[in-house]
PDB file of C-alpha atoms in Angstrom:
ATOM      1  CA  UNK X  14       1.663   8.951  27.879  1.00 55.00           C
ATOM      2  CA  UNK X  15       4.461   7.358  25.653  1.00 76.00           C
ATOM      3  CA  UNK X  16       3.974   3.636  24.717  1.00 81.00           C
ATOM      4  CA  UNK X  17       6.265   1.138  23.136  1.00 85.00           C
ATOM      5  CA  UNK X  18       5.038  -1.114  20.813  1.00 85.00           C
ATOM      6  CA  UNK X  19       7.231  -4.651  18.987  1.00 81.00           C
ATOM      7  CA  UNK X  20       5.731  -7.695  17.400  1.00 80.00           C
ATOM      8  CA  UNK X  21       7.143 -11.554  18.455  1.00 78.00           C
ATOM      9  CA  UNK X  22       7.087 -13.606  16.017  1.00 74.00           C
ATOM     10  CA  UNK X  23       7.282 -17.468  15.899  1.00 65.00           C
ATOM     11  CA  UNK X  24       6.340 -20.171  13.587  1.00 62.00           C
ATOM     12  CA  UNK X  25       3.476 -21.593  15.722  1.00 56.00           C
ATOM     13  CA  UNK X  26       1.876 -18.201  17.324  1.00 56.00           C
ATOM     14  CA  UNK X  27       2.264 -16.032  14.201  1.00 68.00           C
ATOM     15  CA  UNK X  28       3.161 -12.164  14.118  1.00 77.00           C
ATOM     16  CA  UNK X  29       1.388 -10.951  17.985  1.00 80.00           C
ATOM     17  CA  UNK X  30       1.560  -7.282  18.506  1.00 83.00           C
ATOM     18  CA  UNK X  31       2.726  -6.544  22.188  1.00 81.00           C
ATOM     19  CA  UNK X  32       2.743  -2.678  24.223  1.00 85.00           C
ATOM     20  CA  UNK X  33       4.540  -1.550  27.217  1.00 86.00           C
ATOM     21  CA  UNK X  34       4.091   1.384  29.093  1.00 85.00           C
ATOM     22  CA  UNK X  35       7.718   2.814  30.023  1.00 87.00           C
ATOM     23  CA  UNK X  36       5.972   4.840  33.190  1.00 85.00           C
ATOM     24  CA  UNK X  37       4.291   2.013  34.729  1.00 85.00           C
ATOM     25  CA  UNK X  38       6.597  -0.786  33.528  1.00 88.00           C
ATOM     26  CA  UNK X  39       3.880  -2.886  33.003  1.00 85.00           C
ATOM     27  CA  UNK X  40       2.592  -4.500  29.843  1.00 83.00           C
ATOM     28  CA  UNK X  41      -0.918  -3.751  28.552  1.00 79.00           C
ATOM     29  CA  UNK X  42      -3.306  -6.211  26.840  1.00 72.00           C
ATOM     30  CA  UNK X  43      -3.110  -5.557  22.758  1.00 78.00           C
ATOM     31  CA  UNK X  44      -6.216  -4.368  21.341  1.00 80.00           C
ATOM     32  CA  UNK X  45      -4.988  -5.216  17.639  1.00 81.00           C
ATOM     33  CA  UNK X  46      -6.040  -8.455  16.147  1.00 78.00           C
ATOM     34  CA  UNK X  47      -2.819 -11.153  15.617  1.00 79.00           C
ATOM     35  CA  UNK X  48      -0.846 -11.210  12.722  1.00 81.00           C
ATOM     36  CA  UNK X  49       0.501  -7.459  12.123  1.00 78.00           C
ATOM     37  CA  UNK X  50       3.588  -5.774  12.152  1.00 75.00           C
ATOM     38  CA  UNK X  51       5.671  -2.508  11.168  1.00 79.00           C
ATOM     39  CA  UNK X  52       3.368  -1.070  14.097  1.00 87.00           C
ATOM     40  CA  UNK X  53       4.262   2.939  13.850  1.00 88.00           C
ATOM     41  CA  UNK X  54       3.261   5.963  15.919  1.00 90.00           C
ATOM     42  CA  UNK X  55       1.860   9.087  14.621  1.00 91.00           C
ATOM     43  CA  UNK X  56       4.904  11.333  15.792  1.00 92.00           C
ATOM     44  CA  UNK X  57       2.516  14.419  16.084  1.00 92.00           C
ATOM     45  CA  UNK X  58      -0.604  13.772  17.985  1.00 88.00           C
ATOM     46  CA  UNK X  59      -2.469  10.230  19.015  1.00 86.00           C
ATOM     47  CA  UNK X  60      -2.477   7.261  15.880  1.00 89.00           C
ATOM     48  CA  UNK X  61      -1.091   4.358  15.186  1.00 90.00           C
ATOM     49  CA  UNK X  62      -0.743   2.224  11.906  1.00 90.00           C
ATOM     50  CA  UNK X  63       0.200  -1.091  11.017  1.00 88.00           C
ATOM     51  CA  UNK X  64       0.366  -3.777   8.637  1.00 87.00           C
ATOM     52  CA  UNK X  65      -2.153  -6.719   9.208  1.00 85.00           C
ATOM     53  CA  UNK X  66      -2.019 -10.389   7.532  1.00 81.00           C
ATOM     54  CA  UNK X  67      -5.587 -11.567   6.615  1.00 80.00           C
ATOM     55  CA  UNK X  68      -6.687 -14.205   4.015  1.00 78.00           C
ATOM     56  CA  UNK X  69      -7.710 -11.474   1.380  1.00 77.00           C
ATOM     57  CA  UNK X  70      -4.290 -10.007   1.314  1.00 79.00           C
ATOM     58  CA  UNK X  71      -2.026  -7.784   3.623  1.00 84.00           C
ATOM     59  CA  UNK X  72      -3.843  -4.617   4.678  1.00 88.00           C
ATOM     60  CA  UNK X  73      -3.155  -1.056   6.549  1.00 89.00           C
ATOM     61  CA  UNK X  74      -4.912  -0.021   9.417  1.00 89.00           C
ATOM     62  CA  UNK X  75      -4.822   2.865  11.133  1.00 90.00           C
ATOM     63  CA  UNK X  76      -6.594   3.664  14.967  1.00 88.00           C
ATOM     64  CA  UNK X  77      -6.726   7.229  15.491  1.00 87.00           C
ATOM     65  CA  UNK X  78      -8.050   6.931  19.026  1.00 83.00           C
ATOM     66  CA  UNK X  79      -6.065   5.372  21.267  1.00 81.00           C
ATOM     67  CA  UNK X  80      -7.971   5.857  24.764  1.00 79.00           C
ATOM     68  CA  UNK X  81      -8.567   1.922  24.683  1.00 75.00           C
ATOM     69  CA  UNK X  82      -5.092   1.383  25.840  1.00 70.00           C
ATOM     70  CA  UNK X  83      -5.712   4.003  28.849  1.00 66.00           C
ATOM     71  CA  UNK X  84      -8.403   1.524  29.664  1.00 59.00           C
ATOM     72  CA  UNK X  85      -5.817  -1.100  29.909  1.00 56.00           C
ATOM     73  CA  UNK X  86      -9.236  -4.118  29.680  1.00 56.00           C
ATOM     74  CA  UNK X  87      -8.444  -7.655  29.162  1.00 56.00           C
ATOM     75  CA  UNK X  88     -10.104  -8.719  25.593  1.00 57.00           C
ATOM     76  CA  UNK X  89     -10.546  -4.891  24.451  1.00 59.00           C
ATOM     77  CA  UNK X  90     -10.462  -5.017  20.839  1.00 65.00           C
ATOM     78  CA  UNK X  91      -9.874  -1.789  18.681  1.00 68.00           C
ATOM     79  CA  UNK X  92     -11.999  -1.177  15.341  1.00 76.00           C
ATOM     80  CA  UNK X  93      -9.734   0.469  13.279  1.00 84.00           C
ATOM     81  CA  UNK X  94     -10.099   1.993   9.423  1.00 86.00           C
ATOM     82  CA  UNK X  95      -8.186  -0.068   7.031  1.00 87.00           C
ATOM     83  CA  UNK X  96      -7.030  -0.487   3.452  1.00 87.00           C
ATOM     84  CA  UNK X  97      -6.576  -3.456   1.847  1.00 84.00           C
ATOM     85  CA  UNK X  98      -8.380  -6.354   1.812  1.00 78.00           C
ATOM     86  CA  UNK X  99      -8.792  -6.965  -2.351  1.00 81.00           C
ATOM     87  CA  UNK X 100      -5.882  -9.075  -3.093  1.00 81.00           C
ATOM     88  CA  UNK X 101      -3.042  -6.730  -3.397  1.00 85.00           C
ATOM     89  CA  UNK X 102       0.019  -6.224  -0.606  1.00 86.00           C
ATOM     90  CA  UNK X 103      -0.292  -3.394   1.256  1.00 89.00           C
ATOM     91  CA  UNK X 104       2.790  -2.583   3.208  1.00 88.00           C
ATOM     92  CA  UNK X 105       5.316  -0.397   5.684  1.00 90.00           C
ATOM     93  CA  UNK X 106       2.935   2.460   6.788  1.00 92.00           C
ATOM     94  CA  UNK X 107       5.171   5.317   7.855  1.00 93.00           C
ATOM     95  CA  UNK X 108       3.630   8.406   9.456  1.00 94.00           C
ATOM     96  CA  UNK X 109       4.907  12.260   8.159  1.00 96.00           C
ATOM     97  CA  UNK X 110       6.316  13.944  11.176  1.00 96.00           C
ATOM     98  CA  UNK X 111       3.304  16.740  11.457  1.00 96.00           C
ATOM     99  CA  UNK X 112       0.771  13.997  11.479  1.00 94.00           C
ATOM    100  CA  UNK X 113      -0.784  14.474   8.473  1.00 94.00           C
ATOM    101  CA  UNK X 114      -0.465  11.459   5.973  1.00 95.00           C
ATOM    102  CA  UNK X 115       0.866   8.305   5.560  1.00 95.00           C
ATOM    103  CA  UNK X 116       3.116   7.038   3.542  1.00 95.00           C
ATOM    104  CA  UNK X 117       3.294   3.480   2.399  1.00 93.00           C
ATOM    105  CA  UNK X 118       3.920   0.723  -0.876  1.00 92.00           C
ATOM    106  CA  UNK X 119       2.037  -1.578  -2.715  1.00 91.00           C
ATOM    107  CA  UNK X 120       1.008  -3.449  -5.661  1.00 89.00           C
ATOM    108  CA  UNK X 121      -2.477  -2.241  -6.598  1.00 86.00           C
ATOM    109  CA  UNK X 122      -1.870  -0.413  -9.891  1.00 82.00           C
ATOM    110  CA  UNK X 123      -4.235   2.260  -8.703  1.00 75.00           C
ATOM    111  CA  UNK X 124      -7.638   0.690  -8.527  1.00 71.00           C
ATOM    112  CA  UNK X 125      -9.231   2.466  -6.014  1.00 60.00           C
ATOM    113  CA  UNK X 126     -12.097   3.485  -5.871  1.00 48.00           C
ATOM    114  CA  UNK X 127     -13.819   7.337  -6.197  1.00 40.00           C
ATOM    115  CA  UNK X 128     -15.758   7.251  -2.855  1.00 34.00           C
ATOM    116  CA  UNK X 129     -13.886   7.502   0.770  1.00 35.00           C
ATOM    117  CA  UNK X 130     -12.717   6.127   2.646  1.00 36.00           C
ATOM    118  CA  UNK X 131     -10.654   3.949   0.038  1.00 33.00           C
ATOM    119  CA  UNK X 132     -10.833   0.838   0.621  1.00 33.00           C
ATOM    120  CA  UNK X 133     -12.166  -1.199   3.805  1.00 30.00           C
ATOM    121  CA  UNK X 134     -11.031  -4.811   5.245  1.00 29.00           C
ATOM    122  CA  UNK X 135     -14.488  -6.065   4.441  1.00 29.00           C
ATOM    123  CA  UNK X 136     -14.963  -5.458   0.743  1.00 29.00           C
ATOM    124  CA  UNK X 137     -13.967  -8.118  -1.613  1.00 30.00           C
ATOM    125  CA  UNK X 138     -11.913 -11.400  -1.569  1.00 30.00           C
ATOM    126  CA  UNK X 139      -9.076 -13.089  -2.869  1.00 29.00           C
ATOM    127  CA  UNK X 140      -6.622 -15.537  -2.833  1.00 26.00           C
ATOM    128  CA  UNK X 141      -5.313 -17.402   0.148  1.00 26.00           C
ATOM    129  CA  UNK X 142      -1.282 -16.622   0.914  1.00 28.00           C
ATOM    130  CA  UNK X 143       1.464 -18.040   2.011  1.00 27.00           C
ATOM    131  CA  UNK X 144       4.105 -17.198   3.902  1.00 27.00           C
ATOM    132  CA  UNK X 145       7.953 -18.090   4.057  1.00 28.00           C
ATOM    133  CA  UNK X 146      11.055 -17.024   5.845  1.00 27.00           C
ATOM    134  CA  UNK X 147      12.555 -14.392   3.367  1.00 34.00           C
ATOM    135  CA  UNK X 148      11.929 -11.082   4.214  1.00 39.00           C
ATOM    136  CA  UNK X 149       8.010  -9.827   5.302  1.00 41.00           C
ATOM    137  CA  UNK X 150       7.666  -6.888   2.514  1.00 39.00           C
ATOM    138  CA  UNK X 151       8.186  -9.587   0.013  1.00 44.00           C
ATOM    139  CA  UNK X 152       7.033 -13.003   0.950  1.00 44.00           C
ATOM    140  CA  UNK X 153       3.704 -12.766   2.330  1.00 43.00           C
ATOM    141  CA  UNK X 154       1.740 -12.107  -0.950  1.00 45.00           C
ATOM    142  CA  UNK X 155      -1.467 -13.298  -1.989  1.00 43.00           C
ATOM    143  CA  UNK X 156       0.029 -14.141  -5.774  1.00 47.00           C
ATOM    144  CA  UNK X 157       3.511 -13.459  -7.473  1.00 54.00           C
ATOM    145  CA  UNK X 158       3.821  -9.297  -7.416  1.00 58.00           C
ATOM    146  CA  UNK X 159       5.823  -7.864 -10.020  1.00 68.00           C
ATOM    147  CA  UNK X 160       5.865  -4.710  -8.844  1.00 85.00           C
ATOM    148  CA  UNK X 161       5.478  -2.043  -5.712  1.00 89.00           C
ATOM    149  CA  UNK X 162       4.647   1.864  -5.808  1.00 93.00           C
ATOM    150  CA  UNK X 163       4.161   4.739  -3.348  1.00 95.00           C
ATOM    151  CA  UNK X 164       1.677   6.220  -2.421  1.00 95.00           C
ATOM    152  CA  UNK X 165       0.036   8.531   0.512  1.00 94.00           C
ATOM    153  CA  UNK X 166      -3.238   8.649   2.534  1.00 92.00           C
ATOM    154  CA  UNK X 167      -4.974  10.853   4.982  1.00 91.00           C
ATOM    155  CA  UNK X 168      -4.663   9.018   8.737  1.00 91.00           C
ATOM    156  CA  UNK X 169      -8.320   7.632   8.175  1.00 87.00           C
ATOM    157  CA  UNK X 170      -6.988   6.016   4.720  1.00 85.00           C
ATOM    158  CA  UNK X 171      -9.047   8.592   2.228  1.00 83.00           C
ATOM    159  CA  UNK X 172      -7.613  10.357  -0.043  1.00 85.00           C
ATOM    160  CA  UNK X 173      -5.160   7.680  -1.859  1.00 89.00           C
ATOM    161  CA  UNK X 174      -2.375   9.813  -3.535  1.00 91.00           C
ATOM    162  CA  UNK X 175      -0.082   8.046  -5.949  1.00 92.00           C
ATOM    163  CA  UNK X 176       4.145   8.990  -5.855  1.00 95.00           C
ATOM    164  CA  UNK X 177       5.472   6.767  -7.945  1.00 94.00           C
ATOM    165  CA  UNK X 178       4.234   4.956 -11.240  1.00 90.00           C
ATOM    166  CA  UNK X 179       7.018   2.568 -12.269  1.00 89.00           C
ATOM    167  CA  UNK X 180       6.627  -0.412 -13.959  1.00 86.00           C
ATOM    168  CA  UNK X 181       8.370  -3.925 -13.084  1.00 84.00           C
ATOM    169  CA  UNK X 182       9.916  -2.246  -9.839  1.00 87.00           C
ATOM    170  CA  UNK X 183       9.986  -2.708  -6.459  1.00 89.00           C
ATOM    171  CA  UNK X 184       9.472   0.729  -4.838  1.00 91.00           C
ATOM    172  CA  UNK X 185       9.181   0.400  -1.274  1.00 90.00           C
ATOM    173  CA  UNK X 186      10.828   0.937   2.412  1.00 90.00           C
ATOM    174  CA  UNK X 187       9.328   5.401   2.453  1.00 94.00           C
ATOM    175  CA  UNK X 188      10.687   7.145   5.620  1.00 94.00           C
ATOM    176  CA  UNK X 189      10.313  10.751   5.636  1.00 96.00           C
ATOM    177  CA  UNK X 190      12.365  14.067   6.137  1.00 96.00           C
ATOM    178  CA  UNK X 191      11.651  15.355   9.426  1.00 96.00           C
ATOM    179  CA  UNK X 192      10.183  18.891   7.840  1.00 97.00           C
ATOM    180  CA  UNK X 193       7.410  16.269   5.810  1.00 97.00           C
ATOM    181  CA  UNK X 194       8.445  17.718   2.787  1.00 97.00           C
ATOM    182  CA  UNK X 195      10.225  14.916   1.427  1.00 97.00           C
ATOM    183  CA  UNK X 196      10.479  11.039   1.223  1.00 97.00           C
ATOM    184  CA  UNK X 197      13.430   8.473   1.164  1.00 96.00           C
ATOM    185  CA  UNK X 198      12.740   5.139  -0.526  1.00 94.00           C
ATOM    186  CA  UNK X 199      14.691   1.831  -1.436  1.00 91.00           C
ATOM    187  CA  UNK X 200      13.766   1.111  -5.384  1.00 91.00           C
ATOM    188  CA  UNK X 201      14.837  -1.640  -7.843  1.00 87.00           C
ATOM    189  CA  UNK X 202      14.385   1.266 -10.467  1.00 80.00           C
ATOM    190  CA  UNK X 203      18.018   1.537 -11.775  1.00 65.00           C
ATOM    191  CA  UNK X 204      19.226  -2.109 -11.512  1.00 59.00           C
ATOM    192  CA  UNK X 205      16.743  -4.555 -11.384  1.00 56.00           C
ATOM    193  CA  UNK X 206      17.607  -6.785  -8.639  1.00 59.00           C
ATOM    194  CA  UNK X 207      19.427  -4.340  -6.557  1.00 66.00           C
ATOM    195  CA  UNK X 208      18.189  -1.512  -3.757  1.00 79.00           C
ATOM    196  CA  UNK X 209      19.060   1.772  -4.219  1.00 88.00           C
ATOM    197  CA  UNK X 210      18.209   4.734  -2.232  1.00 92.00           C
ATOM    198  CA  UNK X 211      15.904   7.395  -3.599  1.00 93.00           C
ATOM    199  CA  UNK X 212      14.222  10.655  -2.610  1.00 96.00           C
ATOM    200  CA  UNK X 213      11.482  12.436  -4.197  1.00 97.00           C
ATOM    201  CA  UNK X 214       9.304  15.601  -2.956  1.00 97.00           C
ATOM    202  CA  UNK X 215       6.294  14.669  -0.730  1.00 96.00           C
ATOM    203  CA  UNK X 216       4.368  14.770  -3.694  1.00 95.00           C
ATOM    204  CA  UNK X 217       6.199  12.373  -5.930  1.00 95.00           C
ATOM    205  CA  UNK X 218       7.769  15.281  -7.678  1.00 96.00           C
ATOM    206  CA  UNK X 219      11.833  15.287  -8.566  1.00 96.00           C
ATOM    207  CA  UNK X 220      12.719  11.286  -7.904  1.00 94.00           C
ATOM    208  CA  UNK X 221      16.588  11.141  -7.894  1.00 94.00           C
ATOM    209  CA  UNK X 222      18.951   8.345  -6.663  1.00 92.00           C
ATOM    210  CA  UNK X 223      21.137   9.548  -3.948  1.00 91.00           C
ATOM    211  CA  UNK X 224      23.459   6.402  -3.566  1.00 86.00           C
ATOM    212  CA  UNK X 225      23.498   2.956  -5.257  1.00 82.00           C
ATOM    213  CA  UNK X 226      22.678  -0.059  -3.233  1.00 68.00           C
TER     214      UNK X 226
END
């Protein structure tokens, strides 16, 4: 069945992830921990990904089996596989339309490591954040960033794939073509402080600008 899923968000409770199911009209009990949002859907099959706000850092999750919300139980909690959790921002998980990787932005230059899956909530820690009232991508950080790439993943977060490599840039915001074959992207590239809008080839081939911010 088709859910909908949005995040309230106030100064007291935090970022609380919410679901309602359109057929029953009735609300169902979120298995995802507190503090997350840019909740998406995997467009081709069952998935979902989100960010999540935790005191190493922001991290990506993704729960590939989503039968606990069938079971609609008070206190359920999902274990999902997640990315993240060393210090860096990890943000805006968007989902290719066949299903099969993930698209998202952040700040670690590329320190992954060899094994899979990449990187789990658990390992490491760093810095508490705070948070403010600009804008999510770039306020809740665990230090001052000076910089954001793309990259992809595999739905159970192996396989890191790097898109872009740019240096003092903020590279962020991916949505993708509806064949999967390409990727749309807001970047600080051309101007500095400005967004413009990119694309570039699902595998970080051919970046061009298509219109200045």
């Amino acid at each position: 069945g088709s859910l909908f899923a949005y995040v309230l968000h106030s100064s007291f409770l935090g970022y609380k992830p919410h679901f309602f199911d359109p057929h029953t009209g009735k609300h169902i009990p979120s298995p995802l921990p507190d503090d997350n949002w840019g909740i998406a859907f995997n467009p081709a099959g069952p998935g979902l990904g989100y960010d999540h706000i935790t005191s190493r850092g922001v991290e990506i999750c993704t729960l590939l089996d989503l039968s606990i919300f069938s079971a609609g139980l008070p206190g359920a909690v999902a274990l999902p596989t997640c990315i993240g959790g060393d210090g860096y921002h990890y943000g805006f998980p968007w989902w290719s339309p066949d299903g099969q990787s993930i698209a998202f932005y952040t700040d670690n230059p590329g320190e992954f490591p060899s094994s899979s899956p990449a990187l789990f909530s658990s390992a490491g820690s760093a810095p508490l954040f705070s948070i403010s009232l600009a804008a999510p991508w770039a306020s809740i950080l665990p230090r001052q960033v000076a910089e954001f790439n793309l990259y992809t993943m595999r739905p159970d977060t192996t396989q890191v794939t790097p898109l872009t490599n740019d240096r003092n840039t903020f590279n962020h915001r991916p949505l993708w073509s509806p064949d999967s074959r390409q990727i749309a992207y807001v970047s600080s590239k051309s101007y500095g402080d400005k967004g413009d809008a990119w694309v570039m080839n699902a595998d970080g081939s051919d970046p061009k600008m298509i219109f200045e911010g």
